[in-house]
Amino acid sequence: TGVGHHFGAHPALEGISLAVRRGERVAVLGPSGAGKSTLLGVLGGWITPDRGDVQVLGSNPGQLTGAALRAHRVQVGTISQALDLVDQVRVAHNVKAGHLGSWSLGRSLVALTRTRPDADCAAALERVGLGWAAQTRTGQLSGGERQRVAIARLLVQRPHLVLADEPTASLDPSHASDILNLLAGSRDDVTVIVSLHQPELARVHCDRIIGLRHGRLVLDAPAASVTSADFDELYLRA
C-alpha cells in the first residue's frame, strides 16, 4: 500500500498499491526501467522501500529477522535473472538446495555430500524434463536447461509464493512457453508473480496483468481483457 522507493535521485517505484490473491498468476509488464525488478525485490524482502506498507504472506518481509525471516524465506521461492545456480556442481546438488531452508544443518551437509538425487529431487527433474541430467555438471547445460534446473529447485522447495524476474528473457518462444507452463502449473495454491517482456506470453499463461511505467502502476486488469492497444499504450508512451 502506497509503496515508493528511490535509488539515489531516481524514483524506481511511486505510490504502488495492489493486492494479489492466493493462487493468482500475475504478470508484471513494462519497458526497461519501469520498476519491475524493484517491485519483485520489495515483495521478496531484499529491497526495503522508502515508504509504504508491504504485507507478504501475512508479514512485512523488511521487518523480519532471525528465525522469523528464515521461516518466511522458505515460503517464498525466487528465480532471479542470474538463476543463482552453482555451475561447478552436479544438477542434483542445485536442485537439492531447494530443501536447505527447511532442513537442519546436519541433514543439509549429509545430503549435499551425496551425488544421488533423493526422491523429491528426482521427481522434480523428471517433471521439468531433465531426469537424465541429475549427475551432469550444471555449467554444461544450455541456458534453457539451466532455467529448468532453477524451476526443479523451486518444485523441491514447495513455496507458497514464487517471484520470477524475467525467467524467459533469453529463451525462444517455445521454450519460454514451457517455462511459464511449469511455473504456472507447480501447484494450484501457489501464487506466481512473474516479470515479463513478452505481452502475448503474459496473456496466455497468466490470470492478471499489471503494467508499470516510470515506477507507477498504469495497468491492472484480467489478462483476457487486455488488448493490443493496451500493450501499445504501456510501451509506446514510455
PDB file of N, CA and C in Angstrom, residues 80-141:
ATOM      1  N   SER A  80      15.828 -15.481 -10.051  1.00  0.00           N
ATOM      2  CA  SER A  80      16.397 -14.214 -10.497  1.00  0.00           C
ATOM      3  C   SER A  80      16.868 -14.352 -11.940  1.00  0.00           C
ATOM      4  N   GLN A  81      17.214 -13.238 -12.548  1.00  0.00           N
ATOM      5  CA  GLN A  81      17.725 -13.291 -13.919  1.00  0.00           C
ATOM      6  C   GLN A  81      19.028 -14.073 -13.981  1.00  0.00           C
ATOM      7  N   ALA A  82      19.791 -14.079 -12.879  1.00  0.00           N
ATOM      8  CA  ALA A  82      21.061 -14.808 -12.846  1.00  0.00           C
ATOM      9  C   ALA A  82      20.873 -16.287 -12.521  1.00  0.00           C
ATOM     10  N   LEU A  83      19.664 -16.689 -12.101  1.00  0.00           N
ATOM     11  CA  LEU A  83      19.274 -18.055 -11.739  1.00  0.00           C
ATOM     12  C   LEU A  83      19.872 -18.529 -10.423  1.00  0.00           C
ATOM     13  N   ASP A  84      21.035 -17.999  -9.996  1.00  0.00           N
ATOM     14  CA  ASP A  84      21.652 -18.353  -8.717  1.00  0.00           C
ATOM     15  C   ASP A  84      21.942 -19.844  -8.602  1.00  0.00           C
ATOM     16  N   LEU A  85      22.446 -20.414  -9.682  1.00  0.00           N
ATOM     17  CA  LEU A  85      22.889 -21.805  -9.671  1.00  0.00           C
ATOM     18  C   LEU A  85      24.402 -21.859  -9.531  1.00  0.00           C
ATOM     19  N   VAL A  86      24.902 -22.976  -8.967  1.00  0.00           N
ATOM     20  CA  VAL A  86      26.348 -23.191  -8.871  1.00  0.00           C
ATOM     21  C   VAL A  86      26.749 -24.083 -10.038  1.00  0.00           C
ATOM     22  N   ASP A  87      27.395 -23.505 -11.023  1.00  0.00           N
ATOM     23  CA  ASP A  87      27.690 -24.240 -12.246  1.00  0.00           C
ATOM     24  C   ASP A  87      28.681 -25.372 -12.043  1.00  0.00           C
ATOM     25  N   GLN A  88      29.533 -25.292 -11.016  1.00  0.00           N
ATOM     26  CA  GLN A  88      30.588 -26.285 -10.822  1.00  0.00           C
ATOM     27  C   GLN A  88      30.086 -27.592 -10.224  1.00  0.00           C
ATOM     28  N   VAL A  89      28.868 -27.618  -9.681  1.00  0.00           N
ATOM     29  CA  VAL A  89      28.373 -28.838  -9.042  1.00  0.00           C
ATOM     30  C   VAL A  89      27.346 -29.527  -9.933  1.00  0.00           C
ATOM     31  N   ARG A  90      27.001 -30.731  -9.556  1.00  0.00           N
ATOM     32  CA  ARG A  90      26.051 -31.506 -10.344  1.00  0.00           C
ATOM     33  C   ARG A  90      24.639 -30.922 -10.202  1.00  0.00           C
ATOM     34  N   VAL A  91      23.832 -31.194 -11.213  1.00  0.00           N
ATOM     35  CA  VAL A  91      22.461 -30.695 -11.235  1.00  0.00           C
ATOM     36  C   VAL A  91      21.710 -31.109  -9.969  1.00  0.00           C
ATOM     37  N   ALA A  92      21.892 -32.361  -9.534  1.00  0.00           N
ATOM     38  CA  ALA A  92      21.176 -32.845  -8.355  1.00  0.00           C
ATOM     39  C   ALA A  92      21.440 -31.971  -7.139  1.00  0.00           C
ATOM     40  N   HIS A  93      22.677 -31.486  -6.981  1.00  0.00           N
ATOM     41  CA  HIS A  93      23.001 -30.657  -5.828  1.00  0.00           C
ATOM     42  C   HIS A  93      22.290 -29.310  -5.897  1.00  0.00           C
ATOM     43  N   ASN A  94      22.207 -28.722  -7.082  1.00  0.00           N
ATOM     44  CA  ASN A  94      21.482 -27.456  -7.209  1.00  0.00           C
ATOM     45  C   ASN A  94      20.004 -27.633  -6.898  1.00  0.00           C
ATOM     46  N   VAL A  95      19.433 -28.737  -7.309  1.00  0.00           N
ATOM     47  CA  VAL A  95      18.015 -28.973  -7.054  1.00  0.00           C
ATOM     48  C   VAL A  95      17.780 -29.249  -5.567  1.00  0.00           C
ATOM     49  N   LYS A  96      18.685 -30.020  -4.938  1.00  0.00           N
ATOM     50  CA  LYS A  96      18.555 -30.289  -3.504  1.00  0.00           C
ATOM     51  C   LYS A  96      18.602 -29.013  -2.680  1.00  0.00           C
ATOM     52  N   ALA A  97      19.215 -27.970  -3.211  1.00  0.00           N
ATOM     53  CA  ALA A  97      19.296 -26.711  -2.477  1.00  0.00           C
ATOM     54  C   ALA A  97      17.913 -26.161  -2.141  1.00  0.00           C
ATOM     55  N   GLY A  98      16.889 -26.603  -2.859  1.00  0.00           N
ATOM     56  CA  GLY A  98      15.535 -26.190  -2.525  1.00  0.00           C
ATOM     57  C   GLY A  98      15.097 -26.636  -1.138  1.00  0.00           C
ATOM     58  N   HIS A  99      15.775 -27.658  -0.584  1.00  0.00           N
ATOM     59  CA  HIS A  99      15.446 -28.153   0.751  1.00  0.00           C
ATOM     60  C   HIS A  99      16.142 -27.370   1.866  1.00  0.00           C
ATOM     61  N   LEU A 100      17.185 -26.619   1.547  1.00  0.00           N
ATOM     62  CA  LEU A 100      18.088 -26.128   2.578  1.00  0.00           C
ATOM     63  C   LEU A 100      17.403 -25.255   3.621  1.00  0.00           C
ATOM     64  N   GLY A 101      16.404 -24.477   3.212  1.00  0.00           N
ATOM     65  CA  GLY A 101      15.743 -23.612   4.178  1.00  0.00           C
ATOM     66  C   GLY A 101      14.950 -24.369   5.222  1.00  0.00           C
ATOM     67  N   SER A 102      14.510 -25.585   4.906  1.00  0.00           N
ATOM     68  CA  SER A 102      13.676 -26.348   5.836  1.00  0.00           C
ATOM     69  C   SER A 102      14.417 -27.498   6.502  1.00  0.00           C
ATOM     70  N   TRP A 103      15.612 -27.852   6.016  1.00  0.00           N
ATOM     71  CA  TRP A 103      16.400 -28.921   6.623  1.00  0.00           C
ATOM     72  C   TRP A 103      17.335 -28.372   7.685  1.00  0.00           C
ATOM     73  N   SER A 104      17.697 -29.219   8.652  1.00  0.00           N
ATOM     74  CA  SER A 104      18.713 -28.851   9.634  1.00  0.00           C
ATOM     75  C   SER A 104      20.070 -28.784   8.946  1.00  0.00           C
ATOM     76  N   LEU A 105      21.044 -28.135   9.611  1.00  0.00           N
ATOM     77  CA  LEU A 105      22.387 -28.035   9.042  1.00  0.00           C
ATOM     78  C   LEU A 105      22.985 -29.409   8.814  1.00  0.00           C
ATOM     79  N   GLY A 106      22.822 -30.319   9.784  1.00  0.00           N
ATOM     80  CA  GLY A 106      23.387 -31.653   9.642  1.00  0.00           C
ATOM     81  C   GLY A 106      22.813 -32.411   8.462  1.00  0.00           C
ATOM     82  N   ARG A 107      21.482 -32.369   8.328  1.00  0.00           N
ATOM     83  CA  ARG A 107      20.846 -33.068   7.202  1.00  0.00           C
ATOM     84  C   ARG A 107      21.259 -32.455   5.877  1.00  0.00           C
ATOM     85  N   SER A 108      21.394 -31.133   5.845  1.00  0.00           N
ATOM     86  CA  SER A 108      21.808 -30.456   4.621  1.00  0.00           C
ATOM     87  C   SER A 108      23.211 -30.878   4.201  1.00  0.00           C
ATOM     88  N   LEU A 109      24.121 -30.935   5.161  1.00  0.00           N
ATOM     89  CA  LEU A 109      25.500 -31.322   4.840  1.00  0.00           C
ATOM     90  C   LEU A 109      25.576 -32.751   4.335  1.00  0.00           C
ATOM     91  N   VAL A 110      24.822 -33.648   4.963  1.00  0.00           N
ATOM     92  CA  VAL A 110      24.811 -35.040   4.505  1.00  0.00           C
ATOM     93  C   VAL A 110      24.252 -35.131   3.089  1.00  0.00           C
ATOM     94  N   ALA A 111      23.156 -34.441   2.838  1.00  0.00           N
ATOM     95  CA  ALA A 111      22.515 -34.504   1.519  1.00  0.00           C
ATOM     96  C   ALA A 111      23.434 -33.972   0.427  1.00  0.00           C
ATOM     97  N   LEU A 112      24.162 -32.904   0.731  1.00  0.00           N
ATOM     98  CA  LEU A 112      25.000 -32.290  -0.296  1.00  0.00           C
ATOM     99  C   LEU A 112      26.291 -33.053  -0.554  1.00  0.00           C
ATOM    100  N   THR A 113      26.603 -34.040   0.292  1.00  0.00           N
ATOM    101  CA  THR A 113      27.765 -34.884   0.017  1.00  0.00           C
ATOM    102  C   THR A 113      27.388 -36.101  -0.821  1.00  0.00           C
ATOM    103  N   ARG A 114      26.110 -36.335  -0.988  1.00  0.00           N
ATOM    104  CA  ARG A 114      25.644 -37.473  -1.775  1.00  0.00           C
ATOM    105  C   ARG A 114      25.348 -37.020  -3.201  1.00  0.00           C
ATOM    106  N   THR A 115      25.846 -37.780  -4.140  1.00  0.00           N
ATOM    107  CA  THR A 115      25.629 -37.405  -5.540  1.00  0.00           C
ATOM    108  C   THR A 115      24.290 -37.891  -6.078  1.00  0.00           C
ATOM    109  N   ARG A 116      23.735 -38.933  -5.476  1.00  0.00           N
ATOM    110  CA  ARG A 116      22.469 -39.477  -5.978  1.00  0.00           C
ATOM    111  C   ARG A 116      21.313 -38.578  -5.535  1.00  0.00           C
ATOM    112  N   PRO A 117      20.399 -38.240  -6.437  1.00  0.00           N
ATOM    113  CA  PRO A 117      19.264 -37.392  -6.057  1.00  0.00           C
ATOM    114  C   PRO A 117      18.305 -38.135  -5.143  1.00  0.00           C
ATOM    115  N   ASP A 118      17.706 -37.410  -4.171  1.00  0.00           N
ATOM    116  CA  ASP A 118      16.662 -38.019  -3.355  1.00  0.00           C
ATOM    117  C   ASP A 118      15.383 -38.105  -4.182  1.00  0.00           C
ATOM    118  N   ALA A 119      14.340 -38.684  -3.586  1.00  0.00           N
ATOM    119  CA  ALA A 119      13.108 -38.929  -4.349  1.00  0.00           C
ATOM    120  C   ALA A 119      12.480 -37.623  -4.828  1.00  0.00           C
ATOM    121  N   ASP A 120      12.442 -36.587  -3.959  1.00  0.00           N
ATOM    122  CA  ASP A 120      11.848 -35.311  -4.354  1.00  0.00           C
ATOM    123  C   ASP A 120      12.628 -34.675  -5.498  1.00  0.00           C
ATOM    124  N   CYS A 121      13.950 -34.733  -5.396  1.00  0.00           N
ATOM    125  CA  CYS A 121      14.811 -34.159  -6.437  1.00  0.00           C
ATOM    126  C   CYS A 121      14.614 -34.885  -7.758  1.00  0.00           C
ATOM    127  N   ALA A 122      14.600 -36.209  -7.715  1.00  0.00           N
ATOM    128  CA  ALA A 122      14.426 -36.994  -8.940  1.00  0.00           C
ATOM    129  C   ALA A 122      13.072 -36.719  -9.585  1.00  0.00           C
ATOM    130  N   ALA A 123      12.029 -36.615  -8.755  1.00  0.00           N
ATOM    131  CA  ALA A 123      10.692 -36.351  -9.288  1.00  0.00           C
ATOM    132  C   ALA A 123      10.624 -34.966  -9.923  1.00  0.00           C
ATOM    133  N   ALA A 124      11.258 -33.988  -9.284  1.00  0.00           N
ATOM    134  CA  ALA A 124      11.243 -32.625  -9.831  1.00  0.00           C
ATOM    135  C   ALA A 124      11.979 -32.569 -11.159  1.00  0.00           C
ATOM    136  N   LEU A 125      13.102 -33.257 -11.262  1.00  0.00           N
ATOM    137  CA  LEU A 125      13.855 -33.267 -12.518  1.00  0.00           C
ATOM    138  C   LEU A 125      13.072 -33.960 -13.630  1.00  0.00           C
ATOM    139  N   GLU A 126      12.379 -35.024 -13.283  1.00  0.00           N
ATOM    140  CA  GLU A 126      11.538 -35.688 -14.286  1.00  0.00           C
ATOM    141  C   GLU A 126      10.445 -34.744 -14.766  1.00  0.00           C
ATOM    142  N   ARG A 127       9.869 -33.992 -13.850  1.00  0.00           N
ATOM    143  CA  ARG A 127       8.765 -33.102 -14.209  1.00  0.00           C
ATOM    144  C   ARG A 127       9.213 -32.011 -15.170  1.00  0.00           C
ATOM    145  N   VAL A 128      10.447 -31.526 -15.036  1.00  0.00           N
ATOM    146  CA  VAL A 128      10.925 -30.466 -15.926  1.00  0.00           C
ATOM    147  C   VAL A 128      11.661 -31.037 -17.140  1.00  0.00           C
ATOM    148  N   GLY A 129      11.631 -32.363 -17.298  1.00  0.00           N
ATOM    149  CA  GLY A 129      12.241 -32.989 -18.468  1.00  0.00           C
ATOM    150  C   GLY A 129      13.734 -33.153 -18.395  1.00  0.00           C
ATOM    151  N   LEU A 130      14.292 -33.178 -17.174  1.00  0.00           N
ATOM    152  CA  LEU A 130      15.743 -33.312 -17.008  1.00  0.00           C
ATOM    153  C   LEU A 130      16.107 -34.514 -16.142  1.00  0.00           C
ATOM    154  N   GLY A 131      15.287 -35.550 -16.200  1.00  0.00           N
ATOM    155  CA  GLY A 131      15.592 -36.733 -15.412  1.00  0.00           C
ATOM    156  C   GLY A 131      16.939 -37.339 -15.734  1.00  0.00           C
ATOM    157  N   TRP A 132      17.382 -37.128 -16.951  1.00  0.00           N
ATOM    158  CA  TRP A 132      18.666 -37.683 -17.389  1.00  0.00           C
ATOM    159  C   TRP A 132      19.869 -36.889 -16.874  1.00  0.00           C
ATOM    160  N   ALA A 133      19.645 -35.698 -16.335  1.00  0.00           N
ATOM    161  CA  ALA A 133      20.744 -34.755 -16.095  1.00  0.00           C
ATOM    162  C   ALA A 133      21.197 -34.665 -14.649  1.00  0.00           C
ATOM    163  N   ALA A 134      20.702 -35.508 -13.764  1.00  0.00           N
ATOM    164  CA  ALA A 134      20.983 -35.352 -12.335  1.00  0.00           C
ATOM    165  C   ALA A 134      22.479 -35.327 -12.040  1.00  0.00           C
ATOM    166  N   GLN A 135      23.251 -36.134 -12.738  1.00  0.00           N
ATOM    167  CA  GLN A 135      24.686 -36.231 -12.453  1.00  0.00           C
ATOM    168  C   GLN A 135      25.546 -35.348 -13.362  1.00  0.00           C
ATOM    169  N   THR A 136      24.896 -34.547 -14.185  1.00  0.00           N
ATOM    170  CA  THR A 136      25.617 -33.657 -15.106  1.00  0.00           C
ATOM    171  C   THR A 136      26.045 -32.391 -14.378  1.00  0.00           C
ATOM    172  N   ARG A 137      27.239 -31.892 -14.701  1.00  0.00           N
ATOM    173  CA  ARG A 137      27.662 -30.606 -14.156  1.00  0.00           C
ATOM    174  C   ARG A 137      26.726 -29.517 -14.693  1.00  0.00           C
ATOM    175  N   THR A 138      26.239 -28.695 -13.813  1.00  0.00           N
ATOM    176  CA  THR A 138      25.226 -27.704 -14.190  1.00  0.00           C
ATOM    177  C   THR A 138      25.731 -26.764 -15.275  1.00  0.00           C
ATOM    178  N   GLY A 139      27.004 -26.411 -15.223  1.00  0.00           N
ATOM    179  CA  GLY A 139      27.577 -25.496 -16.198  1.00  0.00           C
ATOM    180  C   GLY A 139      27.631 -26.047 -17.601  1.00  0.00           C
ATOM    181  N   GLN A 140      27.436 -27.357 -17.759  1.00  0.00           N
ATOM    182  CA  GLN A 140      27.463 -27.965 -19.088  1.00  0.00           C
ATOM    183  C   GLN A 140      26.110 -27.882 -19.797  1.00  0.00           C
ATOM    184  N   LEU A 141      25.081 -27.434 -19.099  1.00  0.00           N
ATOM    185  CA  LEU A 141      23.747 -27.382 -19.682  1.00  0.00           C
ATOM    186  C   LEU A 141      23.544 -26.102 -20.485  1.00  0.00           C
TER     187      LEU A 141
END
